[in-house]
Amino acid sequence: RAFAQELGVKHCIATPGCTPALAVLAAAFGFEPGDEIIVSPVTDYGTVQGLIREQYLPVFPDTDPGTVNMSARTIAPCITDRTRAILVVHKTGLICDMDPINELATRHGLIVYEDVCQAVFGKYQGRYAGTLALAAGFSFDSEKTLGSDVGGCVTTDDDRLAERLRFIGQSRGGEMIPHFGRAHTAPGYAHRMTQSTAAITLAQLEIIKPQVEKRDRMIRLLMRLLGEIPGIVPLPIPDYVEVYSCWMAGFSIEPAAFKCSGEEFAAQLAKAGVSGAGQGKYYLMPAALTFIQEKAEKKIYPYSQPPASRAYHYSADSCPNARDFLENFIRWSTFCEKYEEADCQLAAQLVAEVAEQNRI
């Protein structure tokens, strides 16, 4: 209730993490095996695990050039008569441009829901991430911005969906039958948050909004400083992102400007003192999900026809913008609200020094 009140939504269903939160949502929607869910190609396995468990088929649009996020423009060509929903991921905390995505979904009669794992209390045109679609999944894992020990939740304003989420996600699809007892009328889970996790999360909730505002100020300063370094392209922050709840700081290198690869640049940056600097090529789901690559190629259920309606192919080359972006993208998730202006200046200085050492 406390999280729902802070976010401004009617329902918050606690879960052990964002992966189970999104899995419960996938189950609650009740689509058919072989139905398609459009989902960001740059994300974590936890985003798609629930879709795969329900035998839905993930469809990955490309990202916009130079970004980590998909858009209505890249989503539109992926919509078919089997598309049922769009699962939007706000990667690094950068909120996707949701109004055009929602308009596109409305035209095609599709559900939109959000993975807000990395964008808690970020704001899009005055509205919080997690209030921009039918429902949303959040993470309270220790490494996240609103960090507990573990934990997560699903939020929605839809009363019927909330009831279904509790039935599927917490009551194991069970209901009491007179003179018999509990009968399980649907497959379900016992995804409940522990009391200790709830206590830590509630304490964190009291201080999270000022922390997010601090992250927003510091990441904008850091990106401005990085933008002054030749050959360094900071992650663009769109004008519609009013508050950037940054979980992961990052920039790209221009390959033609340096004699090293992105991987080598990241390793040198980590050695220079930017803790956690590295790459995230594994976030490219069409390349990382090797087991569904095999299923799709061999037409193993649910990629057989039926229930699938066409052939599928997953690879890095199916999302060239995302592939090329991640090849040169360097990030670190140790960025947090403890950063001060001096820390941003030092981080930018270290990036500049590594850049000079490798400049052509």
PDB file of N, CA and C in Angstrom, residues 67-156:
ATOM      1  N   THR A  67      20.785   4.466 -29.151  1.00  0.00           N
ATOM      2  CA  THR A  67      20.087   4.397 -27.870  1.00  0.00           C
ATOM      3  C   THR A  67      19.977   2.953 -27.399  1.00  0.00           C
ATOM      4  N   VAL A  68      19.528   2.793 -26.145  1.00  0.00           N
ATOM      5  CA  VAL A  68      19.294   1.459 -25.591  1.00  0.00           C
ATOM      6  C   VAL A  68      17.829   1.050 -25.686  1.00  0.00           C
ATOM      7  N   ASN A  69      16.964   1.941 -26.151  1.00  0.00           N
ATOM      8  CA  ASN A  69      15.528   1.690 -26.099  1.00  0.00           C
ATOM      9  C   ASN A  69      14.886   1.572 -27.475  1.00  0.00           C
ATOM     10  N   MET A  70      13.817   0.770 -27.524  1.00  0.00           N
ATOM     11  CA  MET A  70      12.994   0.706 -28.725  1.00  0.00           C
ATOM     12  C   MET A  70      12.017   1.879 -28.705  1.00  0.00           C
ATOM     13  N   SER A  71      11.313   2.064 -29.818  1.00  0.00           N
ATOM     14  CA  SER A  71      10.362   3.168 -29.935  1.00  0.00           C
ATOM     15  C   SER A  71       9.169   2.710 -30.760  1.00  0.00           C
ATOM     16  N   ALA A  72       8.151   3.549 -30.822  1.00  0.00           N
ATOM     17  CA  ALA A  72       6.991   3.225 -31.656  1.00  0.00           C
ATOM     18  C   ALA A  72       7.413   2.996 -33.100  1.00  0.00           C
ATOM     19  N   ARG A  73       8.404   3.748 -33.552  1.00  0.00           N
ATOM     20  CA  ARG A  73       8.874   3.612 -34.933  1.00  0.00           C
ATOM     21  C   ARG A  73       9.484   2.235 -35.187  1.00  0.00           C
ATOM     22  N   THR A  74      10.238   1.712 -34.232  1.00  0.00           N
ATOM     23  CA  THR A  74      10.863   0.400 -34.437  1.00  0.00           C
ATOM     24  C   THR A  74       9.906  -0.741 -34.108  1.00  0.00           C
ATOM     25  N   ILE A  75       8.916  -0.467 -33.269  1.00  0.00           N
ATOM     26  CA  ILE A  75       7.944  -1.496 -32.893  1.00  0.00           C
ATOM     27  C   ILE A  75       6.957  -1.771 -34.023  1.00  0.00           C
ATOM     28  N   ALA A  76       6.495  -0.729 -34.688  1.00  0.00           N
ATOM     29  CA  ALA A  76       5.398  -0.841 -35.657  1.00  0.00           C
ATOM     30  C   ALA A  76       5.588  -1.950 -36.687  1.00  0.00           C
ATOM     31  N   PRO A  77       6.771  -2.113 -37.307  1.00  0.00           N
ATOM     32  CA  PRO A  77       6.915  -3.168 -38.322  1.00  0.00           C
ATOM     33  C   PRO A  77       6.824  -4.586 -37.759  1.00  0.00           C
ATOM     34  N   CYS A  78       6.911  -4.720 -36.431  1.00  0.00           N
ATOM     35  CA  CYS A  78       6.904  -6.051 -35.810  1.00  0.00           C
ATOM     36  C   CYS A  78       5.506  -6.538 -35.455  1.00  0.00           C
ATOM     37  N   ILE A  79       4.515  -5.685 -35.571  1.00  0.00           N
ATOM     38  CA  ILE A  79       3.154  -6.065 -35.184  1.00  0.00           C
ATOM     39  C   ILE A  79       2.536  -6.967 -36.244  1.00  0.00           C
ATOM     40  N   THR A  80       1.988  -8.106 -35.783  1.00  0.00           N
ATOM     41  CA  THR A  80       1.297  -9.053 -36.661  1.00  0.00           C
ATOM     42  C   THR A  80      -0.071  -9.371 -36.069  1.00  0.00           C
ATOM     43  N   ASP A  81      -0.793 -10.262 -36.731  1.00  0.00           N
ATOM     44  CA  ASP A  81      -2.096 -10.643 -36.189  1.00  0.00           C
ATOM     45  C   ASP A  81      -1.978 -11.543 -34.963  1.00  0.00           C
ATOM     46  N   ARG A  82      -0.759 -11.975 -34.620  1.00  0.00           N
ATOM     47  CA  ARG A  82      -0.552 -12.767 -33.405  1.00  0.00           C
ATOM     48  C   ARG A  82       0.000 -11.928 -32.246  1.00  0.00           C
ATOM     49  N   THR A  83       0.272 -10.662 -32.485  1.00  0.00           N
ATOM     50  CA  THR A  83       0.791  -9.808 -31.414  1.00  0.00           C
ATOM     51  C   THR A  83      -0.307  -9.542 -30.389  1.00  0.00           C
ATOM     52  N   ARG A  84       0.036  -9.703 -29.125  1.00  0.00           N
ATOM     53  CA  ARG A  84      -0.933  -9.491 -28.058  1.00  0.00           C
ATOM     54  C   ARG A  84      -0.540  -8.362 -27.103  1.00  0.00           C
ATOM     55  N   ALA A  85       0.757  -8.108 -26.968  1.00  0.00           N
ATOM     56  CA  ALA A  85       1.186  -7.110 -25.986  1.00  0.00           C
ATOM     57  C   ALA A  85       2.553  -6.560 -26.358  1.00  0.00           C
ATOM     58  N   ILE A  86       2.870  -5.424 -25.758  1.00  0.00           N
ATOM     59  CA  ILE A  86       4.184  -4.792 -25.878  1.00  0.00           C
ATOM     60  C   ILE A  86       4.744  -4.635 -24.470  1.00  0.00           C
ATOM     61  N   LEU A  87       5.890  -5.239 -24.227  1.00  0.00           N
ATOM     62  CA  LEU A  87       6.561  -5.139 -22.930  1.00  0.00           C
ATOM     63  C   LEU A  87       7.726  -4.161 -23.081  1.00  0.00           C
ATOM     64  N   VAL A  88       7.580  -3.005 -22.465  1.00  0.00           N
ATOM     65  CA  VAL A  88       8.537  -1.907 -22.613  1.00  0.00           C
ATOM     66  C   VAL A  88       9.539  -1.953 -21.464  1.00  0.00           C
ATOM     67  N   VAL A  89      10.814  -1.846 -21.788  1.00  0.00           N
ATOM     68  CA  VAL A  89      11.881  -1.845 -20.784  1.00  0.00           C
ATOM     69  C   VAL A  89      12.555  -0.475 -20.776  1.00  0.00           C
ATOM     70  N   HIS A  90      12.623   0.130 -19.607  1.00  0.00           N
ATOM     71  CA  HIS A  90      13.272   1.436 -19.463  1.00  0.00           C
ATOM     72  C   HIS A  90      14.734   1.201 -19.069  1.00  0.00           C
ATOM     73  N   LYS A  91      15.558   0.852 -20.038  1.00  0.00           N
ATOM     74  CA  LYS A  91      16.925   0.413 -19.771  1.00  0.00           C
ATOM     75  C   LYS A  91      17.796   1.550 -19.251  1.00  0.00           C
ATOM     76  N   THR A  92      18.623   1.239 -18.286  1.00  0.00           N
ATOM     77  CA  THR A  92      19.517   2.150 -17.550  1.00  0.00           C
ATOM     78  C   THR A  92      18.744   3.179 -16.726  1.00  0.00           C
ATOM     79  N   GLY A  93      17.418   3.147 -16.780  1.00  0.00           N
ATOM     80  CA  GLY A  93      16.585   4.157 -16.148  1.00  0.00           C
ATOM     81  C   GLY A  93      16.031   5.175 -17.116  1.00  0.00           C
ATOM     82  N   LEU A  94      16.461   5.119 -18.386  1.00  0.00           N
ATOM     83  CA  LEU A  94      15.922   6.020 -19.408  1.00  0.00           C
ATOM     84  C   LEU A  94      14.542   5.532 -19.837  1.00  0.00           C
ATOM     85  N   ILE A  95      13.542   6.351 -19.631  1.00  0.00           N
ATOM     86  CA  ILE A  95      12.170   5.960 -19.946  1.00  0.00           C
ATOM     87  C   ILE A  95      11.954   6.026 -21.454  1.00  0.00           C
ATOM     88  N   CYS A  96      11.318   5.001 -21.992  1.00  0.00           N
ATOM     89  CA  CYS A  96      10.956   5.004 -23.413  1.00  0.00           C
ATOM     90  C   CYS A  96       9.924   6.102 -23.681  1.00  0.00           C
ATOM     91  N   ASP A  97       9.825   6.508 -24.925  1.00  0.00           N
ATOM     92  CA  ASP A  97       8.836   7.521 -25.315  1.00  0.00           C
ATOM     93  C   ASP A  97       7.471   6.841 -25.366  1.00  0.00           C
ATOM     94  N   MET A  98       6.742   6.914 -24.252  1.00  0.00           N
ATOM     95  CA  MET A  98       5.577   6.059 -24.052  1.00  0.00           C
ATOM     96  C   MET A  98       4.319   6.517 -24.776  1.00  0.00           C
ATOM     97  N   ASP A  99       4.100   7.811 -24.935  1.00  0.00           N
ATOM     98  CA  ASP A  99       2.856   8.253 -25.575  1.00  0.00           C
ATOM     99  C   ASP A  99       2.709   7.688 -26.988  1.00  0.00           C
ATOM    100  N   PRO A 100       3.719   7.779 -27.851  1.00  0.00           N
ATOM    101  CA  PRO A 100       3.579   7.170 -29.182  1.00  0.00           C
ATOM    102  C   PRO A 100       3.418   5.652 -29.134  1.00  0.00           C
ATOM    103  N   ILE A 101       4.068   5.001 -28.172  1.00  0.00           N
ATOM    104  CA  ILE A 101       3.924   3.544 -28.050  1.00  0.00           C
ATOM    105  C   ILE A 101       2.498   3.193 -27.650  1.00  0.00           C
ATOM    106  N   ASN A 102       1.941   3.926 -26.691  1.00  0.00           N
ATOM    107  CA  ASN A 102       0.559   3.671 -26.276  1.00  0.00           C
ATOM    108  C   ASN A 102      -0.431   3.957 -27.400  1.00  0.00           C
ATOM    109  N   GLU A 103      -0.184   5.008 -28.159  1.00  0.00           N
ATOM    110  CA  GLU A 103      -1.063   5.315 -29.291  1.00  0.00           C
ATOM    111  C   GLU A 103      -1.015   4.204 -30.333  1.00  0.00           C
ATOM    112  N   LEU A 104       0.171   3.708 -30.615  1.00  0.00           N
ATOM    113  CA  LEU A 104       0.322   2.601 -31.559  1.00  0.00           C
ATOM    114  C   LEU A 104      -0.408   1.369 -31.055  1.00  0.00           C
ATOM    115  N   ALA A 105      -0.257   1.061 -29.773  1.00  0.00           N
ATOM    116  CA  ALA A 105      -0.914  -0.110 -29.194  1.00  0.00           C
ATOM    117  C   ALA A 105      -2.431   0.017 -29.239  1.00  0.00           C
ATOM    118  N   THR A 106      -2.937   1.197 -28.963  1.00  0.00           N
ATOM    119  CA  THR A 106      -4.388   1.411 -28.997  1.00  0.00           C
ATOM    120  C   THR A 106      -4.944   1.161 -30.394  1.00  0.00           C
ATOM    121  N   ARG A 107      -4.226   1.615 -31.413  1.00  0.00           N
ATOM    122  CA  ARG A 107      -4.687   1.403 -32.787  1.00  0.00           C
ATOM    123  C   ARG A 107      -4.783  -0.081 -33.126  1.00  0.00           C
ATOM    124  N   HIS A 108      -3.929  -0.878 -32.518  1.00  0.00           N
ATOM    125  CA  HIS A 108      -3.894  -2.306 -32.843  1.00  0.00           C
ATOM    126  C   HIS A 108      -4.529  -3.181 -31.754  1.00  0.00           C
ATOM    127  N   GLY A 109      -5.110  -2.571 -30.739  1.00  0.00           N
ATOM    128  CA  GLY A 109      -5.771  -3.328 -29.690  1.00  0.00           C
ATOM    129  C   GLY A 109      -4.823  -4.147 -28.833  1.00  0.00           C
ATOM    130  N   LEU A 110      -3.653  -3.603 -28.521  1.00  0.00           N
ATOM    131  CA  LEU A 110      -2.628  -4.335 -27.783  1.00  0.00           C
ATOM    132  C   LEU A 110      -2.491  -3.822 -26.351  1.00  0.00           C
ATOM    133  N   ILE A 111      -2.119  -4.723 -25.454  1.00  0.00           N
ATOM    134  CA  ILE A 111      -1.761  -4.363 -24.087  1.00  0.00           C
ATOM    135  C   ILE A 111      -0.338  -3.815 -24.075  1.00  0.00           C
ATOM    136  N   VAL A 112      -0.103  -2.809 -23.253  1.00  0.00           N
ATOM    137  CA  VAL A 112       1.258  -2.329 -22.998  1.00  0.00           C
ATOM    138  C   VAL A 112       1.532  -2.467 -21.510  1.00  0.00           C
ATOM    139  N   TYR A 113       2.686  -2.999 -21.161  1.00  0.00           N
ATOM    140  CA  TYR A 113       3.113  -3.013 -19.767  1.00  0.00           C
ATOM    141  C   TYR A 113       4.610  -2.772 -19.675  1.00  0.00           C
ATOM    142  N   GLU A 114       5.077  -2.427 -18.454  1.00  0.00           N
ATOM    143  CA  GLU A 114       6.424  -1.886 -18.289  1.00  0.00           C
ATOM    144  C   GLU A 114       7.299  -2.755 -17.393  1.00  0.00           C
ATOM    145  N   ASP A 115       8.582  -2.828 -17.749  1.00  0.00           N
ATOM    146  CA  ASP A 115       9.635  -3.323 -16.864  1.00  0.00           C
ATOM    147  C   ASP A 115      10.348  -2.087 -16.329  1.00  0.00           C
ATOM    148  N   VAL A 116      10.101  -1.780 -15.053  1.00  0.00           N
ATOM    149  CA  VAL A 116      10.628  -0.563 -14.443  1.00  0.00           C
ATOM    150  C   VAL A 116      11.768  -0.903 -13.475  1.00  0.00           C
ATOM    151  N   CYS A 117      12.346  -2.051 -13.669  1.00  0.00           N
ATOM    152  CA  CYS A 117      13.404  -2.558 -12.805  1.00  0.00           C
ATOM    153  C   CYS A 117      14.506  -1.531 -12.563  1.00  0.00           C
ATOM    154  N   GLN A 118      14.844  -0.743 -13.585  1.00  0.00           N
ATOM    155  CA  GLN A 118      15.969   0.192 -13.487  1.00  0.00           C
ATOM    156  C   GLN A 118      15.537   1.653 -13.460  1.00  0.00           C
ATOM    157  N   ALA A 119      14.244   1.922 -13.364  1.00  0.00           N
ATOM    158  CA  ALA A 119      13.779   3.312 -13.525  1.00  0.00           C
ATOM    159  C   ALA A 119      12.827   3.764 -12.428  1.00  0.00           C
ATOM    160  N   VAL A 120      12.929   3.194 -11.239  1.00  0.00           N
ATOM    161  CA  VAL A 120      11.979   3.508 -10.179  1.00  0.00           C
ATOM    162  C   VAL A 120      11.955   5.009  -9.888  1.00  0.00           C
ATOM    163  N   PHE A 121      10.750   5.567  -9.878  1.00  0.00           N
ATOM    164  CA  PHE A 121      10.477   6.983  -9.623  1.00  0.00           C
ATOM    165  C   PHE A 121      11.123   7.925 -10.639  1.00  0.00           C
ATOM    166  N   GLY A 122      11.503   7.388 -11.789  1.00  0.00           N
ATOM    167  CA  GLY A 122      11.810   8.259 -12.910  1.00  0.00           C
ATOM    168  C   GLY A 122      10.523   8.882 -13.427  1.00  0.00           C
ATOM    169  N   LYS A 123      10.628  10.048 -14.062  1.00  0.00           N
ATOM    170  CA  LYS A 123       9.429  10.755 -14.523  1.00  0.00           C
ATOM    171  C   LYS A 123       9.478  11.011 -16.018  1.00  0.00           C
ATOM    172  N   TYR A 124       8.324  10.755 -16.646  1.00  0.00           N
ATOM    173  CA  TYR A 124       8.104  10.999 -18.069  1.00  0.00           C
ATOM    174  C   TYR A 124       6.990  12.021 -18.187  1.00  0.00           C
ATOM    175  N   GLN A 125       7.323  13.229 -18.589  1.00  0.00           N
ATOM    176  CA  GLN A 125       6.335  14.293 -18.774  1.00  0.00           C
ATOM    177  C   GLN A 125       5.395  14.406 -17.568  1.00  0.00           C
ATOM    178  N   GLY A 126       5.992  14.401 -16.381  1.00  0.00           N
ATOM    179  CA  GLY A 126       5.221  14.589 -15.161  1.00  0.00           C
ATOM    180  C   GLY A 126       4.631  13.340 -14.556  1.00  0.00           C
ATOM    181  N   ARG A 127       4.800  12.199 -15.212  1.00  0.00           N
ATOM    182  CA  ARG A 127       4.237  10.937 -14.718  1.00  0.00           C
ATOM    183  C   ARG A 127       5.357   9.955 -14.400  1.00  0.00           C
ATOM    184  N   TYR A 128       5.150   9.175 -13.343  1.00  0.00           N
ATOM    185  CA  TYR A 128       6.162   8.209 -12.943  1.00  0.00           C
ATOM    186  C   TYR A 128       6.205   7.014 -13.888  1.00  0.00           C
ATOM    187  N   ALA A 129       7.406   6.527 -14.144  1.00  0.00           N
ATOM    188  CA  ALA A 129       7.540   5.225 -14.787  1.00  0.00           C
ATOM    189  C   ALA A 129       6.804   4.200 -13.931  1.00  0.00           C
ATOM    190  N   GLY A 130       6.073   3.318 -14.580  1.00  0.00           N
ATOM    191  CA  GLY A 130       5.241   2.364 -13.858  1.00  0.00           C
ATOM    192  C   GLY A 130       3.786   2.768 -13.790  1.00  0.00           C
ATOM    193  N   THR A 131       3.488   4.005 -14.236  1.00  0.00           N
ATOM    194  CA  THR A 131       2.096   4.465 -14.326  1.00  0.00           C
ATOM    195  C   THR A 131       1.733   4.789 -15.767  1.00  0.00           C
ATOM    196  N   LEU A 132       2.576   4.382 -16.702  1.00  0.00           N
ATOM    197  CA  LEU A 132       2.449   4.810 -18.095  1.00  0.00           C
ATOM    198  C   LEU A 132       1.779   3.770 -18.978  1.00  0.00           C
ATOM    199  N   ALA A 133       1.315   2.667 -18.382  1.00  0.00           N
ATOM    200  CA  ALA A 133       0.690   1.591 -19.156  1.00  0.00           C
ATOM    201  C   ALA A 133      -0.259   0.827 -18.237  1.00  0.00           C
ATOM    202  N   LEU A 134      -0.733  -0.320 -18.699  1.00  0.00           N
ATOM    203  CA  LEU A 134      -1.703  -1.095 -17.921  1.00  0.00           C
ATOM    204  C   LEU A 134      -1.127  -1.575 -16.601  1.00  0.00           C
ATOM    205  N   ALA A 135       0.120  -2.002 -16.611  1.00  0.00           N
ATOM    206  CA  ALA A 135       0.732  -2.575 -15.415  1.00  0.00           C
ATOM    207  C   ALA A 135       2.241  -2.436 -15.522  1.00  0.00           C
ATOM    208  N   ALA A 136       2.932  -2.729 -14.418  1.00  0.00           N
ATOM    209  CA  ALA A 136       4.390  -2.613 -14.414  1.00  0.00           C
ATOM    210  C   ALA A 136       4.991  -3.555 -13.393  1.00  0.00           C
ATOM    211  N   GLY A 137       6.211  -4.010 -13.679  1.00  0.00           N
ATOM    212  CA  GLY A 137       6.983  -4.802 -12.735  1.00  0.00           C
ATOM    213  C   GLY A 137       8.164  -3.994 -12.227  1.00  0.00           C
ATOM    214  N   PHE A 138       8.439  -4.113 -10.923  1.00  0.00           N
ATOM    215  CA  PHE A 138       9.538  -3.394 -10.276  1.00  0.00           C
ATOM    216  C   PHE A 138      10.469  -4.376  -9.582  1.00  0.00           C
ATOM    217  N   SER A 139      11.704  -3.935  -9.369  1.00  0.00           N
ATOM    218  CA  SER A 139      12.687  -4.718  -8.618  1.00  0.00           C
ATOM    219  C   SER A 139      13.140  -3.948  -7.393  1.00  0.00           C
ATOM    220  N   PHE A 140      13.239  -4.670  -6.258  1.00  0.00           N
ATOM    221  CA  PHE A 140      13.815  -4.118  -5.039  1.00  0.00           C
ATOM    222  C   PHE A 140      15.070  -4.890  -4.641  1.00  0.00           C
ATOM    223  N   ASP A 141      15.720  -5.539  -5.598  1.00  0.00           N
ATOM    224  CA  ASP A 141      16.950  -6.265  -5.305  1.00  0.00           C
ATOM    225  C   ASP A 141      18.006  -5.315  -4.752  1.00  0.00           C
ATOM    226  N   SER A 142      18.967  -5.871  -4.039  1.00  0.00           N
ATOM    227  CA  SER A 142      19.946  -5.052  -3.318  1.00  0.00           C
ATOM    228  C   SER A 142      20.735  -4.128  -4.232  1.00  0.00           C
ATOM    229  N   GLU A 143      20.946  -4.528  -5.486  1.00  0.00           N
ATOM    230  CA  GLU A 143      21.752  -3.708  -6.393  1.00  0.00           C
ATOM    231  C   GLU A 143      20.954  -2.611  -7.071  1.00  0.00           C
ATOM    232  N   LYS A 144      19.644  -2.617  -6.909  1.00  0.00           N
ATOM    233  CA  LYS A 144      18.813  -1.651  -7.609  1.00  0.00           C
ATOM    234  C   LYS A 144      18.689  -0.335  -6.841  1.00  0.00           C
ATOM    235  N   THR A 145      18.078   0.655  -7.490  1.00  0.00           N
ATOM    236  CA  THR A 145      17.983   1.994  -6.916  1.00  0.00           C
ATOM    237  C   THR A 145      17.190   1.985  -5.618  1.00  0.00           C
ATOM    238  N   LEU A 146      16.044   1.317  -5.594  1.00  0.00           N
ATOM    239  CA  LEU A 146      15.277   1.114  -4.363  1.00  0.00           C
ATOM    240  C   LEU A 146      15.645  -0.271  -3.855  1.00  0.00           C
ATOM    241  N   GLY A 147      16.808  -0.378  -3.218  1.00  0.00           N
ATOM    242  CA  GLY A 147      17.383  -1.683  -2.912  1.00  0.00           C
ATOM    243  C   GLY A 147      16.996  -2.191  -1.539  1.00  0.00           C
ATOM    244  N   SER A 148      16.459  -3.407  -1.505  1.00  0.00           N
ATOM    245  CA  SER A 148      16.240  -4.141  -0.267  1.00  0.00           C
ATOM    246  C   SER A 148      17.270  -5.267  -0.259  1.00  0.00           C
ATOM    247  N   ASP A 149      16.917  -6.457   0.222  1.00  0.00           N
ATOM    248  CA  ASP A 149      17.788  -7.614   0.029  1.00  0.00           C
ATOM    249  C   ASP A 149      17.418  -8.298  -1.284  1.00  0.00           C
ATOM    250  N   VAL A 150      16.142  -8.594  -1.435  1.00  0.00           N
ATOM    251  CA  VAL A 150      15.566  -9.065  -2.695  1.00  0.00           C
ATOM    252  C   VAL A 150      14.205  -8.391  -2.799  1.00  0.00           C
ATOM    253  N   GLY A 151      13.370  -8.831  -3.735  1.00  0.00           N
ATOM    254  CA  GLY A 151      12.013  -8.329  -3.744  1.00  0.00           C
ATOM    255  C   GLY A 151      11.643  -7.570  -4.996  1.00  0.00           C
ATOM    256  N   GLY A 152      10.345  -7.374  -5.155  1.00  0.00           N
ATOM    257  CA  GLY A 152       9.803  -6.655  -6.295  1.00  0.00           C
ATOM    258  C   GLY A 152       8.306  -6.521  -6.125  1.00  0.00           C
ATOM    259  N   CYS A 153       7.632  -6.069  -7.168  1.00  0.00           N
ATOM    260  CA  CYS A 153       6.183  -5.937  -7.103  1.00  0.00           C
ATOM    261  C   CYS A 153       5.614  -5.734  -8.496  1.00  0.00           C
ATOM    262  N   VAL A 154       4.303  -5.883  -8.583  1.00  0.00           N
ATOM    263  CA  VAL A 154       3.532  -5.512  -9.768  1.00  0.00           C
ATOM    264  C   VAL A 154       2.582  -4.394  -9.362  1.00  0.00           C
ATOM    265  N   THR A 155       2.457  -3.384 -10.203  1.00  0.00           N
ATOM    266  CA  THR A 155       1.512  -2.304  -9.933  1.00  0.00           C
ATOM    267  C   THR A 155       0.524  -2.184 -11.088  1.00  0.00           C
ATOM    268  N   THR A 156      -0.696  -1.778 -10.756  1.00  0.00           N
ATOM    269  CA  THR A 156      -1.725  -1.552 -11.772  1.00  0.00           C
ATOM    270  C   THR A 156      -2.874  -0.758 -11.166  1.00  0.00           C
TER     271      THR A 156
END
